Amino acid sequence: MANTIRVRAVANGDSIEVQSLIQHPMDSGFVKDKKGNLIPPHYIEVVTFEHAGKVVFSAFWGPAVSKDPYLKFTFKGGKKGDPLKISWIDNEGQKDSLDGKIL
Amino acid sequence: MKPIAIAILIALAAATPALAAGEQDFTAAYAAAAKVEQQALAMQAAWTTTEKTLKDAKKAADAKDYDHATALARQAEALAKQSIRQAEEQKTAWRYAVIR
Amino acid sequence: MIRKLLAAFAVLCAGAIVSAHAADKIDPAADLKAFQAYFKQQFPAVPLDDFVNGPYAVNKGMRAQWESIMQFPPYDFALDAGKTLFNTPFKNGKTYASCFPHKGVGIRQDYPQFDAKTGEVVTLELAINRCRAANGEASLNYETGPMDSIVAYMAETSRGKRFDIKVPKDPRALAAYQNGKQYFYSRRGQLNFSCASCHVTAAGKRMRGDILAPALGILASFPIYRSDWGSMGTVPRRFTSCNSQVRAVALKPDDKAYRDLEYFLTYMGNGLPVAGPGTRP
Amino acid sequence: MSEQMAAPRPVNAERRLILKSLTVVGITSFGLTGGSAWSAFADDAPTWPHDAFKQKSLDAALKALYGKGFEPSDKVALDVPEIAENGAVVPVAVTASLPGVTSVAILIPANPFTLAAYYKVPVGTDASVSCRLKMAKTSTVIAVAEAGGKLYGASKDVKVTLGGCGG
């Protein structure tokens, strides 16, 4: 299975702009399926971004974050080629992580 | 929206007879409606509204509410007839909409 | 005096006959010219190539949201999956590349096309399923799933190439084109809307909160990730959902009528660039 | 692709099973455990603010998250569309030009749950985030940033119309 995480981290001087997209249904728990049954809530709760072992950003999400969630932030102190690790866990305990690199 | 209003009127007119409808009335009304709808489907002219009304008619019949079921079946037939009339009209009317 | 009136009447009649005759004559090139001219006149501020961006070409507020979404478009996953699927060999060892000119790369702008052998219109989706059948594989769903991923990838390899749909002088091709044209302009469904009611007459206007895309170039960004669906969909998926929206019973996604419609509509956008995959509200 | 929901995900099936039974326990002893998968399994991981995400008013959500209200500030810039093209995907961007911002939160009072997203901003990271949120209906969107123990905020209205015959 392909990784659920896409990341684009681009260095501009020592400023790193990070954009990520995660494949996840982010079911709110308020939507019904075709048979009229409520689809239970299923959403990512926490996403963390680590640069060289240090957490540079963490996101805490509820069911109001859109399907296939997108995130953009910027941190300082990185450089081209540095590792960037992204990990997420959802309310069902499913998780995934990706070891990316700064471009 | 005019066609809908007409459909409702026809359905109402059909539903008003003083005597309560029985299973046989429903079966006949439903068969007639289904036949016209088959024709509409074959012409690729059918309306989802007709399909839904037919389903609702069947549901009402399953619940032994033959009055309501028969009225719905007749409404469905009226809708199916309108959808066919629309398609017949459009066989020539579409030309007036063409960008020239 | 009476004679003069009669003469005028005769001229009028002749005119009517001529125009009725003109309506019967199938002239795709003339249609295209009028079609594109109409939209240029309706939206003088929109550059021709920008029509492929649908509602975003004609509404500023939506364009800003779209540009934000395109920073990391949600079809990225489908695109990756499509590339993998496209290059994964069938059980017999062959791939999709074996079924298409230029190994299937950069050919989106040539579909749908008229197939002289069978006398019918072949959409890219149909060509993909024919390819699968020829290699002993089961058909894919026309509307969504792996199909939209493969088409997304094939469109992406064709980005910027200009649509070049051909309607040959073959009477069957002309009939298919005319059939698609008739479908486009015919009202259907309980709401009594044609494709043209929304995407010609009301193009650029709001309908229940959405901005209606102009019909010119409307298929150029397919397949699309539609927020409303929360997923990807092909041209046939859009056709079936359009039908349901006007309360018409949708056809089978590979129905001849839909293929003819796509043929006509894509031809109307000849000269515009391939912009798929895309995103829409 | 709606199929993507059914696509295999990197799940430890066994763990998921244990988790499910734990959830059942969690429900029966409701109120005792937080119920968050994360807090149940990784003691060292940051805790998902369970309480704050369950609140149904702006005041209650802010109280649960920060224990205080915010003061309006033009140093918090909130970028949202005036009319959302689709309530399912509303781009939201927040930038706080204040020194020492430690967190940013986005709240949508008209949604079933008010708190939509909460971001922790460590030293060295800009107090700026873009994301895409769902909006059930027309609402005010509020962005707050915490700096120096105080809460600063900005709000804007976003109109959400029905989806329909568009695109």
XYZ file of C-alpha atoms in Angstrom:
651
model
C 0.000 0.000 0.000
C 1.227 3.382 -0.961
C 1.925 5.765 1.852
C -0.998 7.932 2.913
C 1.221 10.990 3.299
C 2.412 13.433 0.643
C 4.800 16.165 1.659
C 6.473 19.062 -0.065
C 9.036 20.849 2.097
C 10.929 23.575 0.313
C 13.897 25.517 1.713
C 14.003 29.247 1.179
C 17.139 30.327 3.024
C 16.780 28.738 6.476
C 13.016 29.064 6.252
C 11.276 25.824 5.340
C 7.772 25.899 3.899
C 6.030 22.598 4.505
C 2.886 21.482 2.717
C 1.333 18.112 3.312
C -1.653 16.134 2.147
C -2.835 13.009 3.954
C -5.178 10.449 2.480
C -7.889 9.961 5.080
C -11.727 9.901 4.947
C -12.082 12.273 7.948
C -15.621 11.019 8.533
C -17.415 13.471 10.758
C -19.958 11.053 12.176
C -22.805 13.187 10.840
C -22.964 11.821 7.301
C -25.144 8.900 6.253
C -24.116 6.191 3.818
C -26.227 5.067 0.850
C -28.331 2.821 3.083
C -29.126 5.695 5.425
C -26.888 4.528 8.258
C -24.627 7.041 9.968
C -20.988 6.581 9.054
C -19.184 6.510 12.401
C -16.704 9.311 13.104
C -13.254 8.449 11.807
C -10.727 11.225 11.767
C -7.095 12.020 12.366
C -6.528 13.399 15.852
C -2.866 14.278 15.844
C -0.254 15.014 13.179
C 3.329 15.727 14.152
C 6.189 17.065 12.077
C 9.717 16.354 13.296
C 12.844 17.962 11.933
C 16.075 16.354 13.070
C 14.373 14.766 16.063
C 12.645 17.953 17.196
C 8.900 18.529 16.845
C 8.463 21.627 14.669
C 4.685 21.537 14.388
C 1.789 19.549 15.748
C -1.797 19.599 14.617
C -4.765 18.474 16.698
C -7.819 17.861 14.596
C -11.472 17.207 15.117
C -14.049 15.851 12.662
C -14.409 19.305 11.014
C -11.163 18.964 9.079
C -11.809 18.187 5.398
C -11.321 14.806 3.779
C -7.737 14.187 2.609
C -6.511 16.952 4.925
C -4.091 19.613 3.785
C -1.705 21.571 5.964
C 0.813 24.338 5.366
C 3.222 25.896 7.856
C 6.734 27.337 7.918
C 9.604 26.745 10.333
C 13.117 28.095 10.625
C 16.437 26.362 11.090
C 16.274 23.684 8.425
C 18.192 23.229 5.200
C 17.995 21.385 1.927
C 18.466 17.644 2.359
C 17.454 17.575 6.038
C 15.098 14.803 7.100
C 11.497 15.641 7.977
C 9.305 13.030 9.601
C 5.521 13.251 9.492
C 3.273 10.972 11.528
C -0.431 10.800 12.195
C -2.806 8.794 14.334
C -6.588 8.736 14.151
C -9.415 8.136 16.600
C -9.430 4.424 15.765
C -5.754 4.069 16.501
C -4.720 3.705 12.869
C -1.545 5.511 12.020
C 1.071 6.134 9.388
C 4.342 7.977 9.068
C 6.666 9.171 6.346
C 10.342 10.027 6.357
C 10.634 12.913 3.946
C 13.395 15.248 2.904
C 13.605 18.997 2.532
C 14.004 20.016 -1.100
C -43.245 23.884 -12.732
C -46.471 23.795 -14.701
C -46.147 20.101 -15.559
C -45.896 19.255 -11.868
C -49.025 21.209 -11.052
C -50.875 19.422 -13.821
C -49.564 16.099 -12.569
C -50.820 16.829 -9.096
C -54.221 17.846 -10.421
C -54.512 14.673 -12.431
C -53.416 12.641 -9.449
C -55.903 14.392 -7.216
C -58.679 13.918 -9.724
C -57.774 10.281 -9.926
C -57.710 9.926 -6.180
C -61.036 11.544 -5.437
C -63.575 8.804 -6.258
C -65.719 8.276 -3.199
C -65.277 4.514 -3.128
C -62.094 3.235 -1.503
C -59.668 1.558 -3.883
C -58.916 -2.103 -3.455
C -55.939 -4.291 -4.282
C -57.247 -4.905 -7.786
C -57.531 -1.177 -8.494
C -53.976 -0.752 -7.372
C -52.678 -3.655 -9.443
C -54.352 -2.286 -12.548
C -53.188 1.285 -11.922
C -49.678 0.150 -11.176
C -49.463 -2.060 -14.260
C -50.656 0.818 -16.433
C -48.104 3.208 -14.916
C -45.257 0.705 -15.173
C -46.060 0.143 -18.831
C -45.834 3.839 -19.705
C -42.681 4.215 -17.622
C -41.087 1.292 -19.490
C -41.762 3.204 -22.682
C -40.193 6.357 -21.209
C -37.134 4.408 -20.107
C -36.754 2.893 -23.556
C -36.842 6.413 -25.017
C -34.213 7.537 -22.471
C -36.774 10.084 -21.362
C -37.700 8.840 -17.889
C -37.823 11.022 -14.791
C -36.452 10.038 -11.411
C -39.636 11.466 -9.924
C -41.690 8.851 -11.733
C -39.445 6.056 -10.509
C -39.734 7.293 -6.946
C -43.516 7.655 -7.151
C -43.776 4.083 -8.454
C -41.673 2.836 -5.559
C -43.762 4.792 -3.074
C -46.911 3.304 -4.607
C -45.547 -0.193 -4.117
C -44.620 0.610 -0.528
C -48.105 1.898 0.204
C -49.570 -1.240 -1.349
C -47.295 -3.414 0.772
C -48.723 -1.575 3.763
C -52.217 -2.407 2.418
C -53.010 1.287 1.941
C -54.556 0.719 -1.481
C -56.208 4.142 -1.642
C -52.908 5.896 -1.371
C -51.092 3.297 -3.445
C -53.573 3.606 -6.304
C -53.412 7.396 -6.212
C -49.619 7.253 -6.356
C -49.645 4.766 -9.222
C -51.929 7.070 -11.205
C -49.699 10.007 -10.399
C -46.715 8.004 -11.641
C -48.534 7.226 -14.862
C -49.257 10.929 -15.376
C -45.610 11.768 -14.757
C -44.429 9.074 -17.142
C -46.770 10.384 -19.822
C -45.436 13.890 -19.322
C -41.852 12.718 -19.613
C -42.699 11.064 -22.922
C -44.449 14.196 -24.134
C -41.377 16.222 -23.187
C -39.163 13.911 -25.219
C -41.536 14.033 -28.197
C -41.561 17.835 -28.108
C -37.800 18.021 -27.783
C -37.335 15.952 -30.943
C -37.842 19.213 -32.815
C -37.767 21.903 -30.114
C -34.062 21.408 -29.345
C -33.179 23.154 -32.578
C -34.436 26.492 -31.284
C -31.846 26.442 -28.500
C -28.821 25.877 -30.727
C -26.132 28.557 -30.701
C -25.822 30.002 -34.190
C -49.508 46.798 -52.953
C -50.919 43.334 -52.525
C -48.433 42.078 -55.004
C -45.638 43.668 -52.986
C -46.898 42.067 -49.801
C -47.150 38.717 -51.482
C -43.632 39.074 -52.748
C -42.410 39.936 -49.258
C -44.293 36.936 -47.907
C -42.721 34.709 -50.480
C -39.279 35.970 -49.507
C -40.076 35.280 -45.842
C -41.220 31.758 -46.670
C -38.110 31.129 -48.676
C -36.052 32.403 -45.771
C -37.802 30.067 -43.383
C -37.197 27.127 -45.662
C -33.552 28.025 -46.018
C -33.035 28.309 -42.253
C -34.875 25.063 -41.611
C -32.648 23.474 -44.176
C -29.571 25.019 -42.540
C -30.586 23.448 -39.246
C -30.603 20.045 -40.893
C -27.218 20.378 -42.491
C -24.521 18.905 -40.274
C -21.600 21.303 -40.254
C -19.375 20.747 -37.190
C -16.835 23.402 -38.198
C -19.519 26.096 -38.481
C -21.043 24.995 -35.161
C -17.660 25.258 -33.469
C -17.109 28.763 -34.776
C -20.496 29.966 -33.538
C -20.159 28.153 -30.211
C -16.771 29.643 -29.362
C -17.815 33.084 -30.588
C -20.838 32.995 -28.283
C -18.756 32.389 -25.174
C -16.102 34.913 -26.169
C -18.871 37.466 -26.487
C -20.509 36.465 -23.190
C -17.216 36.564 -21.284
C -15.028 39.101 -23.062
C -12.605 39.286 -20.117
C -11.876 35.549 -20.107
C -8.944 34.441 -22.277
C -9.968 31.527 -24.502
C -7.603 29.027 -22.846
C -8.964 29.910 -19.404
C -12.361 28.406 -20.216
C -10.889 24.991 -19.343
C -11.010 26.148 -15.707
C -14.791 26.229 -15.723
C -16.375 28.237 -12.894
C -12.961 29.516 -11.810
C -12.572 31.349 -15.105
C -15.671 33.436 -14.466
C -15.781 33.975 -10.686
C -13.034 35.713 -8.711
C -13.966 34.495 -5.222
C -14.028 30.896 -6.358
C -10.795 31.298 -8.243
C -8.970 32.321 -5.047
C -10.201 29.179 -3.256
C -9.263 27.048 -6.213
C -5.755 28.477 -6.342
C -5.399 27.663 -2.660
C -6.598 24.107 -3.225
C -4.315 23.671 -6.244
C -1.266 24.267 -4.034
C -1.682 20.620 -3.129
C -4.573 19.274 -5.160
C -6.566 16.396 -3.697
C -6.242 14.415 -6.951
C -2.562 13.828 -6.211
C -3.273 10.402 -4.753
C -5.302 9.364 -7.802
C -2.538 10.588 -10.093
C 0.061 8.440 -8.341
C -2.259 5.442 -8.299
C -2.990 5.998 -12.004
C 0.663 6.024 -12.962
C 1.197 2.751 -11.131
C -1.901 1.151 -12.652
C -0.995 2.359 -16.126
C 2.434 0.779 -15.913
C 1.414 -2.440 -14.165
C 1.405 -5.337 -16.649
C -1.749 -7.382 -17.261
C -1.667 -11.116 -16.536
C -0.409 -11.637 -20.094
C 2.546 -9.324 -19.480
C 1.348 -6.499 -21.734
C 0.415 -3.036 -20.483
C -2.017 -0.275 -21.499
C 0.785 1.209 -23.593
C 0.333 -1.658 -26.086
C -3.211 -0.497 -26.932
C -2.579 3.166 -27.692
C -0.651 5.315 -30.117
C 2.478 6.865 -28.544
C 2.212 4.184 -25.854
C -0.740 6.073 -24.389
C 1.340 9.076 -23.383
C 0.151 12.545 -24.400
C -2.950 11.435 -26.293
C -5.842 12.749 -24.176
C -6.540 15.534 -26.695
C -7.496 12.949 -29.360
C -10.394 11.457 -27.343
C -13.223 10.808 -27.807
C -12.681 9.633 -31.361
C -14.745 8.069 -34.094
C -13.891 4.435 -34.690
C -14.433 3.674 -38.380
C -14.326 -0.063 -37.724
C -17.307 -0.179 -35.383
C -18.886 3.069 -36.560
C -19.193 4.435 -33.041
C -17.622 6.983 -30.739
C -14.882 5.684 -28.472
C -14.165 7.662 -25.319
C -10.876 7.283 -23.477
C -12.685 5.273 -20.809
C -14.125 2.936 -23.425
C -10.713 2.610 -25.086
C -9.228 1.641 -21.719
C -11.852 -1.023 -21.145
C -11.459 -2.309 -24.703
C -7.758 -2.551 -24.042
C -8.466 -4.568 -20.920
C -10.882 -6.839 -22.780
C -8.346 -7.410 -25.547
C -5.879 -8.521 -22.899
C -8.279 -10.788 -21.056
C -8.932 -8.430 -18.163
C -12.303 -7.541 -16.627
C -13.852 -4.147 -17.342
C -13.410 -1.289 -14.921
C -16.217 0.864 -13.528
C -16.611 3.800 -15.924
C -17.330 6.444 -13.367
C -14.884 6.247 -10.508
C -12.194 4.117 -8.897
C -9.155 2.829 -10.804
C -10.615 4.157 -14.085
C -10.462 7.782 -12.966
C -6.900 7.277 -11.749
C -5.742 5.879 -15.094
C -7.523 8.624 -17.033
C -6.073 11.214 -14.624
C -2.581 9.980 -15.370
C -3.175 9.870 -19.132
C -4.594 13.413 -19.027
C -1.663 14.640 -16.996
C 0.784 13.361 -19.601
C -1.177 15.403 -22.165
C -1.447 18.679 -20.245
C -1.314 21.728 -22.454
C -1.803 19.772 -25.675
C -4.734 21.157 -27.619
C -7.916 19.201 -28.149
C -8.089 17.966 -31.698
C -11.288 15.950 -32.039
C -11.992 14.852 -35.594
C -15.403 14.423 -37.165
C -14.645 12.642 -40.440
C -16.965 12.872 -43.456
C -18.247 9.376 -42.610
C -22.053 9.631 -42.303
C -21.936 7.553 -39.106
C -19.506 10.024 -37.526
C -21.658 12.943 -38.586
C -24.732 11.196 -37.201
C -22.983 10.591 -33.872
C -21.947 14.233 -33.731
C -25.468 15.397 -34.523
C -26.899 13.009 -31.957
C -24.602 14.480 -29.295
C -25.580 17.974 -30.326
C -29.258 17.106 -30.043
C -28.693 15.596 -26.603
C -26.901 18.756 -25.468
C -29.761 21.041 -26.453
C -32.702 18.795 -25.497
C -34.571 19.471 -22.293
C -35.043 16.515 -19.992
C -35.964 15.547 -16.465
C -38.848 16.859 -14.437
C -37.033 20.194 -14.066
C -37.119 20.490 -17.852
C -33.472 21.521 -18.215
C -31.105 20.801 -21.053
C -27.319 20.802 -20.717
C -27.506 24.136 -22.521
C -30.037 25.626 -20.073
C -27.373 25.541 -17.361
C -24.109 25.762 -19.260
C -25.000 28.101 -22.139
C -27.951 30.284 -21.146
C -27.112 30.481 -17.418
C -23.335 29.984 -17.681
C -21.454 31.954 -15.030
C -24.597 32.467 -12.943
C -25.324 31.048 -9.541
C -27.546 28.006 -9.242
C -28.302 26.936 -5.687
C -25.001 28.372 -4.542
C -22.765 27.005 -7.276
C -21.412 28.907 -10.247
C -22.404 27.228 -13.498
C -19.445 26.498 -15.728
C -19.588 27.691 -19.337
C -20.033 24.784 -21.756
C -16.947 25.819 -23.708
C -14.024 23.722 -22.449
C -16.200 22.175 -19.758
C -14.717 18.694 -20.257
C -11.080 19.765 -20.599
C -10.244 19.326 -16.903
C -11.599 15.820 -16.504
C -11.303 13.634 -14.595
C -12.073 15.880 -11.651
C -11.888 15.690 -7.897
C -15.225 17.118 -6.903
C -15.616 18.329 -3.327
C -19.296 17.524 -3.591
C -18.417 13.879 -4.265
C -15.398 13.859 -1.991
C -13.772 11.794 -4.711
C -12.684 11.634 -8.341
C -14.987 11.118 -11.263
C -14.846 10.765 -15.030
C -16.906 12.573 -17.664
C -19.598 9.846 -17.604
C -19.888 10.249 -13.827
C -20.589 13.945 -14.316
C -23.175 13.182 -16.983
C -25.054 10.755 -14.739
C -24.998 13.231 -11.853
C -26.135 16.097 -14.120
C -29.045 13.939 -15.241
C -30.051 13.179 -11.659
C -29.843 16.854 -10.762
C -32.527 17.711 -13.304
C -34.498 14.629 -12.169
C -33.918 12.607 -15.290
C -33.147 8.907 -14.997
C -29.439 8.634 -15.772
C -28.256 6.393 -18.579
C -25.637 3.681 -18.327
C -22.281 5.465 -18.035
C -21.082 3.979 -21.333
C -24.359 4.581 -23.172
C -24.039 5.641 -26.792
C -25.950 8.867 -26.064
C -23.359 9.930 -23.469
C -20.480 9.055 -25.779
C -22.044 11.078 -28.600
C -22.596 13.971 -26.192
C -18.962 13.862 -25.108
C -17.935 13.758 -28.767
C -19.934 16.881 -29.594
C -18.994 18.776 -26.455
C -15.276 18.006 -26.662
C -15.284 18.936 -30.334
C -16.806 22.326 -29.402
C -13.689 22.864 -27.248
C -11.226 22.005 -30.014
C -8.126 24.173 -29.752
C -8.354 24.472 -25.980
C -5.627 22.826 -23.888
C -5.940 19.596 -21.908
C -6.120 20.619 -18.228
C -6.979 17.372 -16.474
C -7.035 16.178 -13.864
C -8.832 19.065 -12.199
C -10.743 20.021 -9.090
C -14.280 21.367 -8.838
C -16.556 22.355 -5.949
C -11.891 7.791 -5.342
C -14.441 6.686 -2.825
C -12.641 3.368 -3.083
C -9.766 4.876 -1.221
C -11.767 4.482 1.965
C -11.796 0.757 1.470
C -8.146 0.660 0.472
C -5.907 -1.166 2.884
C -4.385 1.191 5.377
C -1.332 0.676 7.473
C -3.218 -0.736 10.376
C -2.052 -3.169 12.949
C -5.142 -5.358 12.922
C -4.425 -6.983 16.236
C -3.944 -3.638 17.866
C -7.117 -2.369 16.380
C -8.998 -5.287 17.873
C -7.599 -4.604 21.312
C -8.444 -0.976 20.806
C -12.036 -1.780 19.964
C -12.507 -3.789 23.134
C -10.904 -0.954 25.037
C -13.352 1.452 23.502
C -16.164 -0.713 24.776
C -14.670 -0.599 28.252
C -14.266 3.121 27.825
C -17.928 3.519 27.064
C -19.121 1.492 30.014
C -16.920 3.501 32.341
C -17.906 6.699 30.631
C -16.488 9.794 32.174
C -13.508 8.041 33.714
C -11.347 7.680 30.631
C -10.686 10.214 27.960
C -11.407 7.711 25.194
C -8.736 9.070 22.915
C -6.860 6.377 21.079
C -3.679 8.360 21.260
C -3.650 8.959 24.998
C -4.578 5.340 25.614
C -1.559 3.998 23.798
C 1.329 6.411 23.838
C 2.075 7.952 27.176
C 4.792 10.191 25.826
C 2.716 11.469 22.887
C 1.018 14.862 22.942
C -2.520 14.580 24.265
C -5.457 15.293 22.014
C -7.584 17.900 23.806
C -10.593 15.648 24.110
C -12.722 17.983 26.206
C -12.213 21.016 24.011
C -13.239 19.110 20.877
C -16.534 18.071 22.462
C -17.768 21.592 23.268
C -20.718 23.117 21.447
C -20.195 26.823 22.045
C -17.356 29.256 21.513
C -17.086 30.149 25.185
C -17.091 26.546 26.336
C -14.539 25.478 23.717
C -12.161 28.322 24.559
C -12.590 27.639 28.264
C -11.815 23.949 27.818
C -8.817 24.651 25.604
C -7.319 27.750 27.184
C -9.331 28.488 30.313
C -10.000 32.011 29.079
C -11.577 34.181 26.399
C -9.795 36.188 23.705
C -9.407 39.849 22.938
C -9.841 40.968 19.320
C -6.553 41.858 17.679
C -5.569 43.095 14.242
C -2.333 41.181 14.692
C -4.237 38.006 13.940
C -4.974 37.754 10.231
C -7.659 35.309 9.165
C -8.030 34.518 5.486
C -11.280 32.802 4.523
C -13.537 33.027 1.473
C -16.607 35.246 1.704
C -18.658 32.552 0.033
C -17.429 28.987 0.358
C -17.454 27.175 -2.983
C -18.327 24.036 -1.058
C -18.832 23.657 2.676
C -16.884 20.398 2.543
C -13.632 22.145 1.638
C -13.163 25.668 2.938
C -9.581 26.960 2.764
C -8.641 28.729 6.005
C -5.346 30.507 6.658
C -4.276 32.118 9.931
C -1.207 34.276 10.477
C -0.450 35.876 13.838
C 2.149 38.628 13.728
C 2.753 38.575 17.462
C 5.925 37.612 19.316
C 6.012 34.319 21.213
C 2.946 32.594 19.795
C 2.670 29.091 21.259
C -0.568 27.898 19.683
C -3.272 28.715 17.150
C -6.866 27.452 17.175
C -9.684 27.713 14.643
C -13.278 27.607 15.823
C -16.570 27.416 13.910
C -19.542 27.986 16.245
C -22.215 26.849 13.741
C -20.628 23.396 13.378
C -21.840 20.549 15.624
C -18.592 20.878 17.572
C -17.077 24.347 17.802
C -13.355 23.611 17.834
C -12.181 22.622 14.358
C -8.395 22.559 14.692
C -5.716 23.370 17.225
C -2.052 23.818 16.340
C 0.937 23.886 18.670
C 3.622 26.282 17.490
C 7.062 25.595 18.982
C 9.814 28.216 19.129
C 11.310 28.638 15.660
C 8.058 27.926 13.812
C 6.039 30.757 12.257
C 2.647 31.485 13.776
C 1.043 30.799 10.425
C -1.008 27.856 9.225
C -3.219 26.983 6.262
C -5.690 24.133 6.206
C -9.063 23.076 4.756
C -12.097 22.770 6.986
C -15.690 21.600 6.762
C -18.521 23.983 7.470
C -22.022 22.655 8.037
C -23.616 26.035 7.306
C -22.985 29.774 7.170
C -20.987 30.760 10.236
C -18.475 33.079 11.788
C -14.992 31.585 11.743
C -12.766 32.531 14.678
C -8.998 32.215 14.824
C -7.176 32.681 18.101
C -3.459 32.780 18.908
C -1.960 32.371 22.353
C 1.052 34.521 23.163
C 2.559 35.542 26.496
C -0.257 33.871 28.392
C -2.893 35.921 26.601
C -5.332 35.048 23.859
C -5.764 37.197 20.744
C -8.327 36.594 18.049
C -9.972 37.575 14.796
C -13.252 36.546 13.221
C -14.856 36.574 9.801
C -18.137 35.411 8.331
C -18.211 32.701 5.691
C -21.353 32.115 3.691
C -22.027 28.484 2.900
C -24.598 27.749 0.223
C -26.049 24.456 -0.891
C -24.299 22.325 -3.405
C -26.258 21.656 -6.565
C -26.193 21.813 -10.326
C -22.734 23.384 -10.627
C -19.219 22.742 -11.764
